Tab-separated table of C-alpha atoms in Angstrom:
chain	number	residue	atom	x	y	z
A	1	UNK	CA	10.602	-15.854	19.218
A	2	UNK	CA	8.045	-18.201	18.352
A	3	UNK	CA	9.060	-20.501	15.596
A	4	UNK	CA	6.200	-19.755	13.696
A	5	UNK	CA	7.617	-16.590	12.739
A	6	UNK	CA	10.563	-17.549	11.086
A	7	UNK	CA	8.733	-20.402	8.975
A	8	UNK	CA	6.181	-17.878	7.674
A	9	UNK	CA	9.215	-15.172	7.275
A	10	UNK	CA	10.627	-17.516	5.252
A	11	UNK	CA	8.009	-18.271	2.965
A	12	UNK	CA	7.647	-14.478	2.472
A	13	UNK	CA	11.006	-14.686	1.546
A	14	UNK	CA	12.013	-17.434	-0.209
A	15	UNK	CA	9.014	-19.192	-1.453
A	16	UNK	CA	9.291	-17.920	-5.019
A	17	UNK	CA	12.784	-19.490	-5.262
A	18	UNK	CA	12.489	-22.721	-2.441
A	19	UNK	CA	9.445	-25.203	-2.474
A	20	UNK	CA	8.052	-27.014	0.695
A	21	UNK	CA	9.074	-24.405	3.201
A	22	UNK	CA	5.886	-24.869	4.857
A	23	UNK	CA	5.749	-28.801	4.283
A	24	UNK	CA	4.902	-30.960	7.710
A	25	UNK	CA	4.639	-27.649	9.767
A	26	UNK	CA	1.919	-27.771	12.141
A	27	UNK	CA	1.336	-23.397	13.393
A	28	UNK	CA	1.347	-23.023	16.732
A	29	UNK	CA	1.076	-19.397	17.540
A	30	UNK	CA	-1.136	-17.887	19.883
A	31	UNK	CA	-2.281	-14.459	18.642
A	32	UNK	CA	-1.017	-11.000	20.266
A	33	UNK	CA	-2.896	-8.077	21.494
A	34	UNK	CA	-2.128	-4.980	19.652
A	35	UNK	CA	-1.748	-4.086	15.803
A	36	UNK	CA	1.321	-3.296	13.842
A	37	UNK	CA	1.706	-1.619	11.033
A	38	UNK	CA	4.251	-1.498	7.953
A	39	UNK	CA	5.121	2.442	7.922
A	40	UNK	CA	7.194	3.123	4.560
A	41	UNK	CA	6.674	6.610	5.208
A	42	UNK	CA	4.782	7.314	1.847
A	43	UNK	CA	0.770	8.029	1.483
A	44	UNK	CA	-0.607	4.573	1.870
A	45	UNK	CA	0.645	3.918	4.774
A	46	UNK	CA	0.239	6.918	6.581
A	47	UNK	CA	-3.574	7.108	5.421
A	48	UNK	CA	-3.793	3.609	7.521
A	49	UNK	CA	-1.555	5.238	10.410
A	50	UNK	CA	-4.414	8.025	10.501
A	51	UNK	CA	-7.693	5.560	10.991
A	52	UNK	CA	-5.765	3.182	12.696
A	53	UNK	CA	-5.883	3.130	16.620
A	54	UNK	CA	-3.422	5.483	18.241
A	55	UNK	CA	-1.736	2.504	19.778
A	56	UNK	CA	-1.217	0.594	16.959
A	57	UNK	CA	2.726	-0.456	16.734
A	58	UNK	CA	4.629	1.241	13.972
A	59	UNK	CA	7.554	0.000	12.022
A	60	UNK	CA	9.068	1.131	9.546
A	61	UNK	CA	11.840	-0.859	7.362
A	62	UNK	CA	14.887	0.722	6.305
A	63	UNK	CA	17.336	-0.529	3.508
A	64	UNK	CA	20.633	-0.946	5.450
A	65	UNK	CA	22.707	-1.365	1.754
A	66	UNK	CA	23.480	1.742	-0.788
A	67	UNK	CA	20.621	2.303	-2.697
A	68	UNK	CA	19.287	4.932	-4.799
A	69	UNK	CA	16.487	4.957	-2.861
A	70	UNK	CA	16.407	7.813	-0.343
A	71	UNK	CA	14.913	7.837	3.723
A	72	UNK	CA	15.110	11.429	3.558
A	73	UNK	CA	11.595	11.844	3.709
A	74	UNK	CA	10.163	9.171	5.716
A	75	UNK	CA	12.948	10.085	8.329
A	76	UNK	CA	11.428	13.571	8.098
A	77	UNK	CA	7.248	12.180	8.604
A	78	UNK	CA	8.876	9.901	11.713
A	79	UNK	CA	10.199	13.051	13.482
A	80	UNK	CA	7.001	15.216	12.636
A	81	UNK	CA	4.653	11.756	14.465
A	82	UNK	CA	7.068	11.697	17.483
A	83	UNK	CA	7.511	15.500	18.166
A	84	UNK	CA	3.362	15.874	17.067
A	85	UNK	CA	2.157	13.260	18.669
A	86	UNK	CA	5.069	11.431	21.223
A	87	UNK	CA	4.814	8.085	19.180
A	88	UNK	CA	7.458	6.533	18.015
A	89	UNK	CA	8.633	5.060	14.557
A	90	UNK	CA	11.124	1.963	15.188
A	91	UNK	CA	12.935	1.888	11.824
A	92	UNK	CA	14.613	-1.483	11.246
A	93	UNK	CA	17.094	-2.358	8.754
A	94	UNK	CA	17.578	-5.076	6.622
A	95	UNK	CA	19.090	-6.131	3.773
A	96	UNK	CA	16.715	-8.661	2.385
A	97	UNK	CA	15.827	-7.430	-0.975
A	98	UNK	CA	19.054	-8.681	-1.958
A	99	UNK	CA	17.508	-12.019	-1.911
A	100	UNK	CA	16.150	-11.946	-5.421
A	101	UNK	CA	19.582	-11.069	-6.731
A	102	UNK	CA	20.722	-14.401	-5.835
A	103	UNK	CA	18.226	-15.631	-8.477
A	104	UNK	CA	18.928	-13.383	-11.431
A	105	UNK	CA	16.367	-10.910	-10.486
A	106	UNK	CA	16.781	-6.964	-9.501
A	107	UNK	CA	16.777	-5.532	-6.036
A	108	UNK	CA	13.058	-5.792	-4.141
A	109	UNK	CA	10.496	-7.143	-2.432
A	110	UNK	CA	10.187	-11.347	-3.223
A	111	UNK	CA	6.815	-11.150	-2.589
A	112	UNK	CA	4.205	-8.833	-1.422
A	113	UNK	CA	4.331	-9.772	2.045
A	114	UNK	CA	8.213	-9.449	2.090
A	115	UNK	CA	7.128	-6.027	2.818
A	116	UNK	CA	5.942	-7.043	6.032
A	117	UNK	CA	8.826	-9.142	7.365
A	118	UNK	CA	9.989	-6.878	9.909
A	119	UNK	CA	6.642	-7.207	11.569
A	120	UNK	CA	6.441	-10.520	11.402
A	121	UNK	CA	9.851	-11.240	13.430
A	122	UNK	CA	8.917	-8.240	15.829
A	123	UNK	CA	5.139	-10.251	16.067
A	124	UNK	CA	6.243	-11.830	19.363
A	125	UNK	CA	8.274	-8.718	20.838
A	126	UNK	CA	5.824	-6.239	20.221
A	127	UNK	CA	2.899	-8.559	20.765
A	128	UNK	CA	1.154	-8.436	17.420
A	129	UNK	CA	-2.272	-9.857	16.920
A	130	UNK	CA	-2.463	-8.054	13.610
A	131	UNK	CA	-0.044	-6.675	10.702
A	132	UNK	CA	-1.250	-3.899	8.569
A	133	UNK	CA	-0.177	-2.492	5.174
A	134	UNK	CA	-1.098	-0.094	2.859
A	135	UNK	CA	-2.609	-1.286	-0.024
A	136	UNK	CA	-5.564	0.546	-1.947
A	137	UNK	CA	-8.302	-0.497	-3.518
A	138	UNK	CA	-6.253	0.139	-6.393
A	139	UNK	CA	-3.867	-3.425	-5.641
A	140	UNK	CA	-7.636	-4.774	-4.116
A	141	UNK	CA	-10.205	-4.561	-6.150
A	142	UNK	CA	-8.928	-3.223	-9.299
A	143	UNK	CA	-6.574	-5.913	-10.946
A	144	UNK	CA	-3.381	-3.633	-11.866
A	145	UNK	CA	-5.254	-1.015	-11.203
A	146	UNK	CA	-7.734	-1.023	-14.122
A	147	UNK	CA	-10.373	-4.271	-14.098
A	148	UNK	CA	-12.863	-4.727	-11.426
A	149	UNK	CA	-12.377	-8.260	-9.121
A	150	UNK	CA	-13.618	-9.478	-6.338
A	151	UNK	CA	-10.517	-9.390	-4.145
A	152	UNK	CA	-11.928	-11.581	-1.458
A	153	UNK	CA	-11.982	-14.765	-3.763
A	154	UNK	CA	-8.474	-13.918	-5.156
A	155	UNK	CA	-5.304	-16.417	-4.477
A	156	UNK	CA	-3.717	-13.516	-3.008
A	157	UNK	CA	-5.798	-13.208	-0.067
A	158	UNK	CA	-6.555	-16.671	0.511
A	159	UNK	CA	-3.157	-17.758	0.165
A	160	UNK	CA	-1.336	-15.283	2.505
A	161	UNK	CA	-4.619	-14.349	5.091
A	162	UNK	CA	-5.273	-17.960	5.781
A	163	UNK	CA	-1.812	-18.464	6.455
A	164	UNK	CA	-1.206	-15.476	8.524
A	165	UNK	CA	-4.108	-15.927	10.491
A	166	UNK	CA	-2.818	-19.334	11.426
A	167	UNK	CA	-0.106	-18.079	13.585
A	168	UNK	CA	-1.781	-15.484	15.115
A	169	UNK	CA	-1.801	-12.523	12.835
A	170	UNK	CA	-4.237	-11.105	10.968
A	171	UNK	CA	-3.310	-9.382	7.787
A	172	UNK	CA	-5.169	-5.845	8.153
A	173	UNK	CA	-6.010	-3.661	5.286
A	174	UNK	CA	-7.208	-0.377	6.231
A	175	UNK	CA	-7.780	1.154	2.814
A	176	UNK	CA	-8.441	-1.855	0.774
A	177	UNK	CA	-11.904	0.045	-0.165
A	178	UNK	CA	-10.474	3.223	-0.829
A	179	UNK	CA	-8.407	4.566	-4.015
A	180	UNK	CA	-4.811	6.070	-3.351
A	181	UNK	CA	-6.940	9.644	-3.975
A	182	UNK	CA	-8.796	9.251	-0.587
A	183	UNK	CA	-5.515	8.201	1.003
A	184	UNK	CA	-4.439	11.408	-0.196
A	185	UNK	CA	-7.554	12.930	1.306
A	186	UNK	CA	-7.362	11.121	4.540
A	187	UNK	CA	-3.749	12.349	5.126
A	188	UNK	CA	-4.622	15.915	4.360
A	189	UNK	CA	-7.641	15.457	6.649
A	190	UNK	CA	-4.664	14.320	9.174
A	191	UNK	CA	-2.791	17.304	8.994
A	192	UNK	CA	0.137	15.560	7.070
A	193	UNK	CA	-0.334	16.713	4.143
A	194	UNK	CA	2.760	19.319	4.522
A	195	UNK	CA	5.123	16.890	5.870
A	196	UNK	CA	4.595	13.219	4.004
A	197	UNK	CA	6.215	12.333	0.556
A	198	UNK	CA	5.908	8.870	-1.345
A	199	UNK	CA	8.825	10.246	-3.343
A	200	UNK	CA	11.712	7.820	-2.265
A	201	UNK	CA	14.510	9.749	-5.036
A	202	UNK	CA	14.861	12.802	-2.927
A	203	UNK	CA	13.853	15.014	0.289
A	204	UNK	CA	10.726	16.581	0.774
A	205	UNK	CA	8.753	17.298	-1.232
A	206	UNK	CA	9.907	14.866	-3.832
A	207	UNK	CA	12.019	14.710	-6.749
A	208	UNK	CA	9.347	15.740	-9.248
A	209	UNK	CA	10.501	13.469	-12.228
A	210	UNK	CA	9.142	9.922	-10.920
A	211	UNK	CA	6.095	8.799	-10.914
A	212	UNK	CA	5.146	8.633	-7.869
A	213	UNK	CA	5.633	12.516	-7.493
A	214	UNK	CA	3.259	12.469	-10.805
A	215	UNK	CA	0.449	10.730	-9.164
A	216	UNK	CA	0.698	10.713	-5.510
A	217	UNK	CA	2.310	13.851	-4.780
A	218	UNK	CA	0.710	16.345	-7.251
A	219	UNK	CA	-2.391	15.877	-5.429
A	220	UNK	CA	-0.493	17.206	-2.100
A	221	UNK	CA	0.269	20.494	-4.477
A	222	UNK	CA	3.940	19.234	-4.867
A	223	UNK	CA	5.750	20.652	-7.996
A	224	UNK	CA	6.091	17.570	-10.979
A	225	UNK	CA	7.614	18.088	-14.517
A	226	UNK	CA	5.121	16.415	-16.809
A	227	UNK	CA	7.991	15.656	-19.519
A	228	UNK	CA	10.153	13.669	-17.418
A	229	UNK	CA	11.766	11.121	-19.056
A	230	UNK	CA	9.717	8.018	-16.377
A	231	UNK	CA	6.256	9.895	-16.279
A	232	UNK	CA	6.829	9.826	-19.933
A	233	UNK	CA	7.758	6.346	-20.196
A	234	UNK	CA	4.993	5.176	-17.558
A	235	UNK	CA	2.190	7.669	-19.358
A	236	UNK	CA	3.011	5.654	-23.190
A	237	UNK	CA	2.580	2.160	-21.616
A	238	UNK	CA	-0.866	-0.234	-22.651
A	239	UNK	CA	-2.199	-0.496	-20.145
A	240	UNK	CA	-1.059	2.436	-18.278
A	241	UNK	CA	0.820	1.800	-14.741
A	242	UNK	CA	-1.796	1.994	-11.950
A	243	UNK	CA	-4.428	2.923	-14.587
A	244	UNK	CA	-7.512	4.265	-13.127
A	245	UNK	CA	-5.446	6.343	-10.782
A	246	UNK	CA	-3.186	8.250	-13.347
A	247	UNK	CA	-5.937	8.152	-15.113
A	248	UNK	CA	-7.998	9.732	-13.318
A	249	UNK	CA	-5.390	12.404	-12.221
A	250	UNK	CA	-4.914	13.164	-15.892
A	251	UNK	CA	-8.831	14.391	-15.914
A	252	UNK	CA	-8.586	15.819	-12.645
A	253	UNK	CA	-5.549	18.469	-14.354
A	254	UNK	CA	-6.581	17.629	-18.037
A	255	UNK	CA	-3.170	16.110	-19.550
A	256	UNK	CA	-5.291	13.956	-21.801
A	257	UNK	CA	-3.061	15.695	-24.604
A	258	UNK	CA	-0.269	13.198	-23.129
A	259	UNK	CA	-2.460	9.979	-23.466
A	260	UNK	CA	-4.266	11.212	-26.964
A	261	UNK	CA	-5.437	7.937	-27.919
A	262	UNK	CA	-6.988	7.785	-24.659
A	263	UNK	CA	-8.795	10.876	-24.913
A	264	UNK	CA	-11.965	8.765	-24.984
A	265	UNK	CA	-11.664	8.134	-21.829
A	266	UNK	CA	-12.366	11.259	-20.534
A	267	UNK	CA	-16.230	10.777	-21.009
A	268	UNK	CA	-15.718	8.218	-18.351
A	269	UNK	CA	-17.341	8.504	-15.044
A	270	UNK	CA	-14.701	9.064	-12.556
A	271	UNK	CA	-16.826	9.936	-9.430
A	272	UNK	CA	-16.481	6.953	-7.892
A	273	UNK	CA	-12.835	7.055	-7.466
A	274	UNK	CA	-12.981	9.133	-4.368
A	275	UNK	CA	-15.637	7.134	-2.530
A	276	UNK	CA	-15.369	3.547	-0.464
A	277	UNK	CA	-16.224	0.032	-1.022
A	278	UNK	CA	-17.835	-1.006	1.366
A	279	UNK	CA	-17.060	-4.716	1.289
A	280	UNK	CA	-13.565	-4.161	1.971
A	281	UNK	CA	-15.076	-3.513	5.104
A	282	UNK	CA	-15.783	-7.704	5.541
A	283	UNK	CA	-11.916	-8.035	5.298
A	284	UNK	CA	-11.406	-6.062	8.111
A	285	UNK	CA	-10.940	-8.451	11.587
A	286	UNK	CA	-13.590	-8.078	14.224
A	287	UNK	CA	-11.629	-6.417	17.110
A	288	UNK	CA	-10.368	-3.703	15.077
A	289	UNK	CA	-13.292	-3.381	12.152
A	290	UNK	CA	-15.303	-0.906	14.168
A	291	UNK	CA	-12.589	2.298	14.271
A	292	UNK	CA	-11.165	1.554	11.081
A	293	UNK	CA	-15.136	1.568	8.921
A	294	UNK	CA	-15.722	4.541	11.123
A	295	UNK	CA	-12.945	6.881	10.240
A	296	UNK	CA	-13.555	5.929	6.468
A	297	UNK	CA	-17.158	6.672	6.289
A	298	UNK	CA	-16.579	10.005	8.224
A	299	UNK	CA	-14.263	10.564	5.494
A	300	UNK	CA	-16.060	9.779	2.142
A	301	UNK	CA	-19.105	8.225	0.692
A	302	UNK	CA	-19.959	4.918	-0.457
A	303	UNK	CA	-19.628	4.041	-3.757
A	304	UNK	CA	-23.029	3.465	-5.405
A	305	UNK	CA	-24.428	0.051	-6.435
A	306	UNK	CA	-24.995	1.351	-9.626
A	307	UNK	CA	-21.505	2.714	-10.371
A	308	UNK	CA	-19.721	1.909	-13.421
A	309	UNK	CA	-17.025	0.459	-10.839
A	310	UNK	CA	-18.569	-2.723	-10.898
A	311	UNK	CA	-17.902	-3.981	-14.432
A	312	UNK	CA	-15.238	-1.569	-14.749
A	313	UNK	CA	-12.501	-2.444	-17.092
A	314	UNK	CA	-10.383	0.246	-18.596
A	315	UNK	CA	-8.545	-1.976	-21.080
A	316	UNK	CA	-10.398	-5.271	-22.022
A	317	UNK	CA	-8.135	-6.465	-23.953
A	318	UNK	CA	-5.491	-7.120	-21.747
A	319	UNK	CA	-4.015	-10.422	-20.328
């Protein structure tokens, strides 16, 4: 293993607790030739699996402590892709989102990358040239998911693709430009839609009280219970969680009697939310821009110039 891949897993790690892990480190890393991708098992990241080459690398990472969270129906998707299709899911555990608890914090990710680790050690056994994750234009271009930005200029993506791309990795975002609604689409398109579940509290086809079986899985025609005590919770909260998503989902099956003091916002123009931005397209790297733009403008239009996405901001008055 190069030693480039432990200093950056590291920083993933650890940077939000440990300064200077990068200090007086000179990358070295020649890049890889194929693509790997971070396969939770949920909607995102199977919508990249789908437009991604067939060869890409999949991994998927597995928490190897007792958690509440379930693998049920990831482990489910993973044998549906290897008896389907003859690919295979490598599924590797780990343990560190315990990390954070050593700093007072709760079990997770320490930073959005963290997600990624398991790639990033694998990057030299595998032979990675790129790592891919699931993140829609609603972590992009939308900041927390209701305020337009121009993701390309943000810290995020300077920070952690300038530092990827150092040691040989590109950071690849498949559906940067596309809402988690087309992911939804592009999995149906897939012929997943029957077998994938971002619902991580129970098997197939989800729980039905979180809210990720609210707004990701209701679209796949999965049952949800619109009084639960978290979609409840998630549905009161200024600004609302992932806001122009639920949002939107709450015109799309009109529960704006559960958000009434945002029933305004149901003369919004939603359209938009199910086409692509094309300049997510400019993030994509050269050798693997061409399949990846194709299979999303088969699937769905651009968004117009003149869309309301451009200035959109859904609550203005928030830090």
């Amino acid at each position: 293993m190069h030693h480039d891949l432990l200093i950056v897993a590291s920083e993933v790690l650890f940077s939000p607790f440990m300064d200077g892990i990068l200090k007086d480190w000179t990358p070295s890393r020649p890049h890889g030739s194929s693509a790997g991708l971070s396969l939770s098992g949920g909607i995102d990241s199977t919508a990249c699996m789908a437009i991604m080459p067939d060869d890409t690398v999949l991994l998927h990472h597995r928490r190897s402590f007792k958690s509440l969270l379930k693998h049920d129906g990831a482990d489910s998707l993973f044998k549906h892709i290897e008896r389907t299709t003859g690919r295979t899911v490598h599924s590797i555990p780990s343990d560190h989102e315990n990390i954070r608890v050593h700093w007072g914090k709760s079990v997770g990710f320490s930073t959005d990358m963290a997600a990624a680790v398991h790639l990033i050690l694998l990057a030299d056994h595998f032979d990675l040239r790129g790592i891919a994750i699931g993140m829609p234009l609603d972590n992009t271009y939308l900041w927390h998911g209701f305020r337009y930005r121009d993701f390309s200029t943000t810290v995020w993506w300077q920070r952690w693709g300038s530092l990827f791309k150092s040691i040989g990795l590109d950071i690849i975002l498949p559906i940067a430009g596309v809402s988690e609604a087309t992911a939804v689409r592009i999995v149906q398109d897939a012929g997943l839609g029957h077998v994938v579940s971002s619902c991580l509290r129970a098997k197939h086809p989800g729980c039905g009280r979180c809210w990720k079986c609210f707004h990701k899985n209701g679209m796949l025609g999965h049952p949800y219970n619109i009084n639960s005590r978290e979609i409840q919770t998630f549905l009161s909260k200024r600004p609302v969680r992932t806001a122009t998503h639920a949002l939107w989902w709450v015109n799309e099956q009109n529960h704006w009697d559960q958000v009434p003091d945002l029933s305004h916002m149901s003369e919004l123009d939603f359209s938009w939310w199910t086409k692509h931005h094309p300049p997510a397209f400019d993030l994509l790297p050269d050798w693997i821009r061409p399949v990846i733009q194709s299979a999303i403008e088969t699937a769905t239009e651009p968004i117009p110039v003149d869309s309301p996405f451009h200035t959109w901001n859904l609550f203005p008055d928030a830090d």
